[in-house]
Short mmCIF file of N, CA and C in Angstrom, two decimals:
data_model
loop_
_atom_site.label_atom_id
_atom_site.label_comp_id
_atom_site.label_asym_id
_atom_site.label_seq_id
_atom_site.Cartn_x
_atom_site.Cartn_y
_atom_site.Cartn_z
N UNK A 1 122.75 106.82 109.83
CA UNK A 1 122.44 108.21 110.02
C UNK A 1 120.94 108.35 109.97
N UNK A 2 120.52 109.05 111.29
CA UNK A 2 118.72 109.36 111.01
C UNK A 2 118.82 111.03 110.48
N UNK A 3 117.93 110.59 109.44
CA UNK A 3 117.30 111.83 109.33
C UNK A 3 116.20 112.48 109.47
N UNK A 4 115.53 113.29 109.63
CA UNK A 4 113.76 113.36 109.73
C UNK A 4 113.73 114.26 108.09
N UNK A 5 112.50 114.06 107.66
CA UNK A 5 112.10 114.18 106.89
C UNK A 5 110.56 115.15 106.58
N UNK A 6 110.30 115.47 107.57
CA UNK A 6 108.98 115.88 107.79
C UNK A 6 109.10 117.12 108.73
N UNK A 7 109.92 117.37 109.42
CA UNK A 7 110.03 118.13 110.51
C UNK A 7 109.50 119.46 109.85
N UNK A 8 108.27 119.95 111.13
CA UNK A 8 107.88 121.94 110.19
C UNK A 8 108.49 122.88 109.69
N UNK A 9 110.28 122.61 111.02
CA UNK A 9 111.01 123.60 110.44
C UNK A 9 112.41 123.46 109.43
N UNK A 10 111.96 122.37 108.60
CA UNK A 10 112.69 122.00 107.82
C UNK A 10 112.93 122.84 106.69
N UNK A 11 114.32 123.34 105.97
CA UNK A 11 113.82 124.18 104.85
C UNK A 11 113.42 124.34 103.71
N UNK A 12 113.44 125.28 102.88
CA UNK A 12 112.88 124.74 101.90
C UNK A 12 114.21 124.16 100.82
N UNK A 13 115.24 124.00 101.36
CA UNK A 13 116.65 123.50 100.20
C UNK A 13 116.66 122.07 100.95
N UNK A 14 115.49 121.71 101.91
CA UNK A 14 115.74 120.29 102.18
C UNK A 14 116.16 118.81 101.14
N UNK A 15 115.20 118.91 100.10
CA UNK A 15 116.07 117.72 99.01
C UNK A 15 117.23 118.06 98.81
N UNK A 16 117.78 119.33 98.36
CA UNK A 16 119.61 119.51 98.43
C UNK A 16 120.16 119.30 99.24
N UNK A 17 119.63 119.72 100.68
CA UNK A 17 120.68 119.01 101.53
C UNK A 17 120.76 117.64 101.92
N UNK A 18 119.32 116.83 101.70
CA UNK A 18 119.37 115.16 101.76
C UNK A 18 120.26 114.72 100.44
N UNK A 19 120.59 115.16 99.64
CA UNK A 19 121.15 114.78 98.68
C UNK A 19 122.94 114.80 98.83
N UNK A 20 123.26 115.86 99.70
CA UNK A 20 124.45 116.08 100.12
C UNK A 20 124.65 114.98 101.04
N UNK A 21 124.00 114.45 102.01
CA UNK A 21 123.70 113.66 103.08
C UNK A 21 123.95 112.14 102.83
N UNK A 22 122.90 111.94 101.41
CA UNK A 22 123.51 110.46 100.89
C UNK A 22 124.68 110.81 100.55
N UNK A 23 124.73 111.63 99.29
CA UNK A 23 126.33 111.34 99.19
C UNK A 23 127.36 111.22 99.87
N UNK A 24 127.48 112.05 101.00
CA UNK A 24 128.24 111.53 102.14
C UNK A 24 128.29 110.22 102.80
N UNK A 25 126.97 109.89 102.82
CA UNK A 25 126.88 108.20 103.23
C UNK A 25 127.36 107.28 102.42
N UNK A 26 127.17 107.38 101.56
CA UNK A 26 127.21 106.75 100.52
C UNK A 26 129.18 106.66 99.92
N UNK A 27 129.50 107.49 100.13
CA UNK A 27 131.13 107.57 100.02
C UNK A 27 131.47 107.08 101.57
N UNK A 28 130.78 107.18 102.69
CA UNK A 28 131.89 106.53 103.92
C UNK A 28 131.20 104.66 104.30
N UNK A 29 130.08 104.84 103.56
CA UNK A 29 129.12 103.38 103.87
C UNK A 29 128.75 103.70 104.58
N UNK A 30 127.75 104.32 105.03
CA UNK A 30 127.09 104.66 106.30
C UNK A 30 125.23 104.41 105.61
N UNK A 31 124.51 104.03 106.47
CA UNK A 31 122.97 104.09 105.96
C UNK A 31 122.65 104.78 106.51
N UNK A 32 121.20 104.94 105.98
CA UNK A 32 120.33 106.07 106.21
C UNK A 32 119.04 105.68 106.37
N UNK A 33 118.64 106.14 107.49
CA UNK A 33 117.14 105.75 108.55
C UNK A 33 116.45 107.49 107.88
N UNK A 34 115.45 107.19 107.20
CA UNK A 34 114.93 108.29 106.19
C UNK A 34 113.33 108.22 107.18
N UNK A 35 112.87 109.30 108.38
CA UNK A 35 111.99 109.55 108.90
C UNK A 35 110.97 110.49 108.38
N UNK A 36 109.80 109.89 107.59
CA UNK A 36 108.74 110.43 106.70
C UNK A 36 107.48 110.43 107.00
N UNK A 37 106.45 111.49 106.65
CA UNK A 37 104.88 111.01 106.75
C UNK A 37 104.90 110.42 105.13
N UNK A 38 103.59 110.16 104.91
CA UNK A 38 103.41 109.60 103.74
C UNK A 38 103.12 110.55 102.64
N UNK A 39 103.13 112.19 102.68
CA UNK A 39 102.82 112.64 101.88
C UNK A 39 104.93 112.97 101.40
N UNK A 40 105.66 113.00 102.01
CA UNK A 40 106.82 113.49 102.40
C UNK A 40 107.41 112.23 101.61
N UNK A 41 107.43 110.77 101.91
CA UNK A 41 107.31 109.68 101.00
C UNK A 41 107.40 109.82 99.64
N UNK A 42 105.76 110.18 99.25
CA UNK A 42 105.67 110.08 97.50
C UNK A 42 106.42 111.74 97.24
N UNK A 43 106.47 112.29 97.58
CA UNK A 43 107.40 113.74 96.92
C UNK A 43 108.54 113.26 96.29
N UNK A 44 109.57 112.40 97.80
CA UNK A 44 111.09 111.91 97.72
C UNK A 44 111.20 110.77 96.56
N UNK A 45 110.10 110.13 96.68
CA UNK A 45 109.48 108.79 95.26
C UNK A 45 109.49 109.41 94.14
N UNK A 46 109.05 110.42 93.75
CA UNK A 46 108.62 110.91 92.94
C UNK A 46 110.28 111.95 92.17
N UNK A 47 110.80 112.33 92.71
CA UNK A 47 112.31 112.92 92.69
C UNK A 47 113.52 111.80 92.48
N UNK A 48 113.38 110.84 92.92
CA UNK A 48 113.65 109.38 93.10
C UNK A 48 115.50 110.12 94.07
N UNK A 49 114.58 110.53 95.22
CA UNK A 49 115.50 110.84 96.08
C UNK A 49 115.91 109.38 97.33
N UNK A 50 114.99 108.34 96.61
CA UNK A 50 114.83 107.20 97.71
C UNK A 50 116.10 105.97 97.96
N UNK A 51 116.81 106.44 96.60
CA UNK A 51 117.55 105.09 95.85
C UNK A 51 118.65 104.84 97.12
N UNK A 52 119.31 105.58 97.94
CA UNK A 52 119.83 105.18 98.22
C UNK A 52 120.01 105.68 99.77
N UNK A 53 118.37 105.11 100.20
CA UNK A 53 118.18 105.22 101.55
C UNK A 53 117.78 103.63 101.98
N UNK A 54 117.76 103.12 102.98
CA UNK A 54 118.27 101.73 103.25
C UNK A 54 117.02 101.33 104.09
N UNK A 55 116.58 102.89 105.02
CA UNK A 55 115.47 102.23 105.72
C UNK A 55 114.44 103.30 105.88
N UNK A 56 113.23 103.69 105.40
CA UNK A 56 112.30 104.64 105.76
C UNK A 56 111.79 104.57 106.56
N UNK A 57 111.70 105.04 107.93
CA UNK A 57 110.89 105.22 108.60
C UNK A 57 109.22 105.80 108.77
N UNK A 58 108.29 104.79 108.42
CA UNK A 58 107.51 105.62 108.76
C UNK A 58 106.43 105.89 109.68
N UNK A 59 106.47 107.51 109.59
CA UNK A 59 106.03 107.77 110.48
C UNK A 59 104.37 107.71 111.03
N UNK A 60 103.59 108.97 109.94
CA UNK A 60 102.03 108.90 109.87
C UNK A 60 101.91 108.95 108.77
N UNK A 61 100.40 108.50 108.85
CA UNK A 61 99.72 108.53 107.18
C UNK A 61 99.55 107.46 106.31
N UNK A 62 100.40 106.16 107.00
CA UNK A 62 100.35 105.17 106.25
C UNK A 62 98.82 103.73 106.77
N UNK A 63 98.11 103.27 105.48
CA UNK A 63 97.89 102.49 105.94
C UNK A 63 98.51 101.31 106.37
N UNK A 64 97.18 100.28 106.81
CA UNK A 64 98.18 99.05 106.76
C UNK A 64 98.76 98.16 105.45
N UNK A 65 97.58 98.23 104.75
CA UNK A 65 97.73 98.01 103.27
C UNK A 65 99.44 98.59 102.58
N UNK A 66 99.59 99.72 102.60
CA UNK A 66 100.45 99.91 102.35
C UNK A 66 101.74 99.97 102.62
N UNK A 67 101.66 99.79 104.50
CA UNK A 67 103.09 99.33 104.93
C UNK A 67 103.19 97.62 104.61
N UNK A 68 101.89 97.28 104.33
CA UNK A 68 102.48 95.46 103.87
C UNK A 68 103.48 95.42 102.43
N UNK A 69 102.96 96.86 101.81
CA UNK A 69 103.21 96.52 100.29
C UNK A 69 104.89 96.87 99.92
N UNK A 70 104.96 97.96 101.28
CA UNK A 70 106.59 98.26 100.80
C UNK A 70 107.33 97.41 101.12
N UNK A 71 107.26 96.45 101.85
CA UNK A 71 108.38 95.46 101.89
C UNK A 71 109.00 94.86 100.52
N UNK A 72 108.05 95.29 99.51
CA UNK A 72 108.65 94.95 97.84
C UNK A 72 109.68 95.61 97.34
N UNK A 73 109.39 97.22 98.19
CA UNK A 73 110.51 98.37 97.35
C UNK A 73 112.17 97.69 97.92
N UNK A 74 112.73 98.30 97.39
CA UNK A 74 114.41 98.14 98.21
C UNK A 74 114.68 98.72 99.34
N UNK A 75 113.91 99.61 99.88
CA UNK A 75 114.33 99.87 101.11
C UNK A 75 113.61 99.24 102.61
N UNK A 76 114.29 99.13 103.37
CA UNK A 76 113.64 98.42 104.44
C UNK A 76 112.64 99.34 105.36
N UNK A 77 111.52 98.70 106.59
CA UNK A 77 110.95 99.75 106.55
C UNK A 77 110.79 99.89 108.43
N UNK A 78 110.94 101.02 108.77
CA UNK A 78 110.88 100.70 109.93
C UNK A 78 109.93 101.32 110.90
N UNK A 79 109.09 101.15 112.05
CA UNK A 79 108.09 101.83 112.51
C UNK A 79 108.29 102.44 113.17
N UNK A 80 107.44 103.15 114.04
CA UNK A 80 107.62 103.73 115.40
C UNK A 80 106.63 102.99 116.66
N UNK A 81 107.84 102.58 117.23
CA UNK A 81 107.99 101.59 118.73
C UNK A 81 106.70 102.34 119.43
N UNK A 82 106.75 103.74 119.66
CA UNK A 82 105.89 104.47 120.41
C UNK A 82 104.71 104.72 120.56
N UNK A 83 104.17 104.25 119.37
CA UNK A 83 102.67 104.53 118.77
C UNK A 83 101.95 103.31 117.93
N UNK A 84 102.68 102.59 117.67
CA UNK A 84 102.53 101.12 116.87
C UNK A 84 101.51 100.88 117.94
N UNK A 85 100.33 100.31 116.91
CA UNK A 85 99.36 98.98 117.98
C UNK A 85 99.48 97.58 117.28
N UNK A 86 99.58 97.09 118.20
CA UNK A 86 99.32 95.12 118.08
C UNK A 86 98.54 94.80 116.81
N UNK A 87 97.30 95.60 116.42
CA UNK A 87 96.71 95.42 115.70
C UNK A 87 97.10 94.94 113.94
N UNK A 88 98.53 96.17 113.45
CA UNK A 88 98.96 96.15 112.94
C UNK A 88 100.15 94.78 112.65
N UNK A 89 100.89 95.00 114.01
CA UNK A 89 101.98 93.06 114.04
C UNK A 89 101.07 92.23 113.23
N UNK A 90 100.10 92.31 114.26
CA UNK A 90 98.48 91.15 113.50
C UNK A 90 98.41 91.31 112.25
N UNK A 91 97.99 92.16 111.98
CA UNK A 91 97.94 92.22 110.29
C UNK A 91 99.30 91.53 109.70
N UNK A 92 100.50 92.35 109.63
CA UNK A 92 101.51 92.04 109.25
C UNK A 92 101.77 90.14 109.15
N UNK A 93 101.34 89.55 110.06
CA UNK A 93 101.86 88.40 110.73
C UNK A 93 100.70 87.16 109.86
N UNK A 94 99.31 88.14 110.02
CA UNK A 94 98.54 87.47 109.17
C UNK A 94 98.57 87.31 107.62
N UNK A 95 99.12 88.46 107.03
CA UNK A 95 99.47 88.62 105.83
C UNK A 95 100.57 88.34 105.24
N UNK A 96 101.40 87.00 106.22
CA UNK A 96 103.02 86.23 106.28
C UNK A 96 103.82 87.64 105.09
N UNK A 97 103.77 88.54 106.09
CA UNK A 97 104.84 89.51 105.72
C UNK A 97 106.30 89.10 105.90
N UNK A 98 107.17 89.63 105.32
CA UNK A 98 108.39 89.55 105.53
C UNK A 98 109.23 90.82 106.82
N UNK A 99 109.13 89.80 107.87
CA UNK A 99 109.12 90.74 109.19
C UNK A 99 110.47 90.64 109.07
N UNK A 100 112.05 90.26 108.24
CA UNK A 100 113.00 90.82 108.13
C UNK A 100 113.25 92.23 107.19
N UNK A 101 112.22 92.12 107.25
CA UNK A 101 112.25 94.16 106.01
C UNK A 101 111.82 94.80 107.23
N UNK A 102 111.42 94.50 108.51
CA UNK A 102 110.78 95.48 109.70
C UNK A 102 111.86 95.63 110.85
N UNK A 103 111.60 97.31 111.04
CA UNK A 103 112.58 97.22 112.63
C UNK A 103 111.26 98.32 112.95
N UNK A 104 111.46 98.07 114.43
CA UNK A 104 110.77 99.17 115.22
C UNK A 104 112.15 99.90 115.58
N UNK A 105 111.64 101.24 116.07
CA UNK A 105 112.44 102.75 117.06
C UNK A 105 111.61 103.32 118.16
N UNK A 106 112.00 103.63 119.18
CA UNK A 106 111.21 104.30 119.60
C UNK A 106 111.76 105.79 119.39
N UNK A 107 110.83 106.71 119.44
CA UNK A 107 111.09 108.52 119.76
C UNK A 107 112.31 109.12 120.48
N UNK A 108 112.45 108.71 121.77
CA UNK A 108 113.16 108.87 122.46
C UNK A 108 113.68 107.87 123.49
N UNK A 109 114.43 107.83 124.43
CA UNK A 109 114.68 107.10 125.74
C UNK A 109 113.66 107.75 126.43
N UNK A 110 112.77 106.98 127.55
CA UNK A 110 112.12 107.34 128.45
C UNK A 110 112.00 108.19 129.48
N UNK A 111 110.98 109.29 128.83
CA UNK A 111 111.47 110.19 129.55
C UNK A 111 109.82 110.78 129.97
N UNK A 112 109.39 111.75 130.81
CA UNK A 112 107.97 112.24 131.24
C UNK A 112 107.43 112.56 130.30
N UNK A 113 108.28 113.22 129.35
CA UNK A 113 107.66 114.03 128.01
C UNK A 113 107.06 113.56 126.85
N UNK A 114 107.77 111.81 126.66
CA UNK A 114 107.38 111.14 126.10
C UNK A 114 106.14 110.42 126.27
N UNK A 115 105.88 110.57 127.16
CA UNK A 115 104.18 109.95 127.72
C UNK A 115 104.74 108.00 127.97
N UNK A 116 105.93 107.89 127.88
CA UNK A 116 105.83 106.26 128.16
C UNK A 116 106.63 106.36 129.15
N UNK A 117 106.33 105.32 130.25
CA UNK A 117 107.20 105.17 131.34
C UNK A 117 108.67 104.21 131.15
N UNK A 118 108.90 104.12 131.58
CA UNK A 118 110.53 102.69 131.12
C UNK A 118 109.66 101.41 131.43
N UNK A 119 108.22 101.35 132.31
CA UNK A 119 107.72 99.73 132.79
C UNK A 119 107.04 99.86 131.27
N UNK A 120 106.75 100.51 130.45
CA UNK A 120 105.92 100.58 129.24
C UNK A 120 106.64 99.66 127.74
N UNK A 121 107.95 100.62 127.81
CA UNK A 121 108.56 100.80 126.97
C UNK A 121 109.24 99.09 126.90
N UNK A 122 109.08 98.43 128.24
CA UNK A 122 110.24 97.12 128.50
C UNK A 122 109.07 96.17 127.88
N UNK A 123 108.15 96.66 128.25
CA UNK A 123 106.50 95.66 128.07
C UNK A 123 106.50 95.67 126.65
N UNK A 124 106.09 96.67 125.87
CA UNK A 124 106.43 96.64 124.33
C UNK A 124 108.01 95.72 123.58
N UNK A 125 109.02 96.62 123.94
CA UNK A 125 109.88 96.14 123.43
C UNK A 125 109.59 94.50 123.45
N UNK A 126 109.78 94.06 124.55
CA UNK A 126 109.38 92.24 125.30
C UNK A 126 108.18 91.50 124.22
N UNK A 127 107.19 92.38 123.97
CA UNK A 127 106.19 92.01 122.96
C UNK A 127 107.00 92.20 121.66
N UNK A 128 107.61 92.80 121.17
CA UNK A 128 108.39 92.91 119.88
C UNK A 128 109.34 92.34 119.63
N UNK A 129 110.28 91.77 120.58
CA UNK A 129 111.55 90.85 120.33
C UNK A 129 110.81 89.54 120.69
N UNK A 130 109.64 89.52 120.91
CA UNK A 130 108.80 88.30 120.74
C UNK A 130 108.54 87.49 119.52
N UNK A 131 108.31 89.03 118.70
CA UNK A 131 107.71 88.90 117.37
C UNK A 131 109.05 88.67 115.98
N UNK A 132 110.18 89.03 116.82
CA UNK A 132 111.36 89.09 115.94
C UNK A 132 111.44 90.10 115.66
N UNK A 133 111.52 91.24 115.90
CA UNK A 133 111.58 92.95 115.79
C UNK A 133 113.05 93.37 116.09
N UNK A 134 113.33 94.27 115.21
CA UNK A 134 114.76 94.40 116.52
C UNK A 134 114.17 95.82 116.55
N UNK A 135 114.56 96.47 117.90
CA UNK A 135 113.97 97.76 117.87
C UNK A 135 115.21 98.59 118.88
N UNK A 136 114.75 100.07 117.96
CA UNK A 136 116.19 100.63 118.55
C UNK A 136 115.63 102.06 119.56
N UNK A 137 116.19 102.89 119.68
CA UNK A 137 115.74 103.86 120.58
C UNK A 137 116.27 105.70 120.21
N UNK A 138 116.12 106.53 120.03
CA UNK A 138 116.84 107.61 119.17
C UNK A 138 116.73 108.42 120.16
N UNK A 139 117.90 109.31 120.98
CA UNK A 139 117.94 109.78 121.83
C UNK A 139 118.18 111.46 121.69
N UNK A 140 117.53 112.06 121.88
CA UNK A 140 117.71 113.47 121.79
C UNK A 140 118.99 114.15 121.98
N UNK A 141 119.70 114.94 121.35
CA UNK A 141 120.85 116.19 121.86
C UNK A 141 120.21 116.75 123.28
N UNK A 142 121.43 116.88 123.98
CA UNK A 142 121.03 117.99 124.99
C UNK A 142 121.18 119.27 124.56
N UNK A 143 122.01 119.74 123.41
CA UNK A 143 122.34 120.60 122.84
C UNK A 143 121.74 121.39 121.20
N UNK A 144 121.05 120.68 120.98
CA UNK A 144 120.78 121.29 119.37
C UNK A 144 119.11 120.14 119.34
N UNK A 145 118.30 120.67 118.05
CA UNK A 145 117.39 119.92 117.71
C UNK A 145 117.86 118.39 117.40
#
């Protein structure tokens, strides 16, 4: 199950309802892809709303320093396909990270709005299942946010 975590128009009973959310997961086995900036992060850390989310996504705000360091916590961590630079793999790769705690996502399926074309998106992905990435893709409702 993805959730976002950051979104503007999120409300303000958002930890109650992520809390309803694990528990539901959590009674059918289902995980949870937890989509955060980094200030949105230490709040949920800090509540210790984290325990039983499987993979954080994150989004902005993080250094590199610190996406090396969460591969320690229990949850796995995953990026965004869309905006990731090479620079970072590099780091990661140089700093013999544990690239089984990493998945990439991208935003959406390829679309105009997204600013990546499908020749973009095949070029990345191709560079990332290079690297051992598995990377997935999160596709919009036609119907609801």
């Amino acid at each position: 199950m993805f959730v976002s975590g950051h979104m503007p128009e999120a409300s303000a009973s958002f930890d109650e309802e992520l809390k309803v959310v694990l528990d539901f997961c959590k009674k059918n086995n289902l995980k949870v892809i937890l989509d955060v900036n980094k200030q949105k992060l230490i709040e949920l850390e800090e509540k210790n709303l984290i325990d039983d989310i499987d993979t954080i996504r994150l989004d902005y705000g993080f250094t590199k320093e610190e996406i090396l360091s969460y591969q320690n916590k229990k949850f796995n961590i995953q990026l965004n396909a869309s905006t990731i630079k090479n620079d970072l793999i590099e780091y990661l790769e140089a700093n013999n990270a544990n690239l089984s705690k990493y998945s990439l996502s991208h935003n959406f399926f390829p679309k105009p709005y997204t600013g990546l074309s499908y020749e973009e998106i095949k070029k990345r992905n191709d560079y990332y299942h290079s690297k051992g990435f598995k990377v997935m893709t999160y596709m919009p409702s036609f119907v609801n946010k």
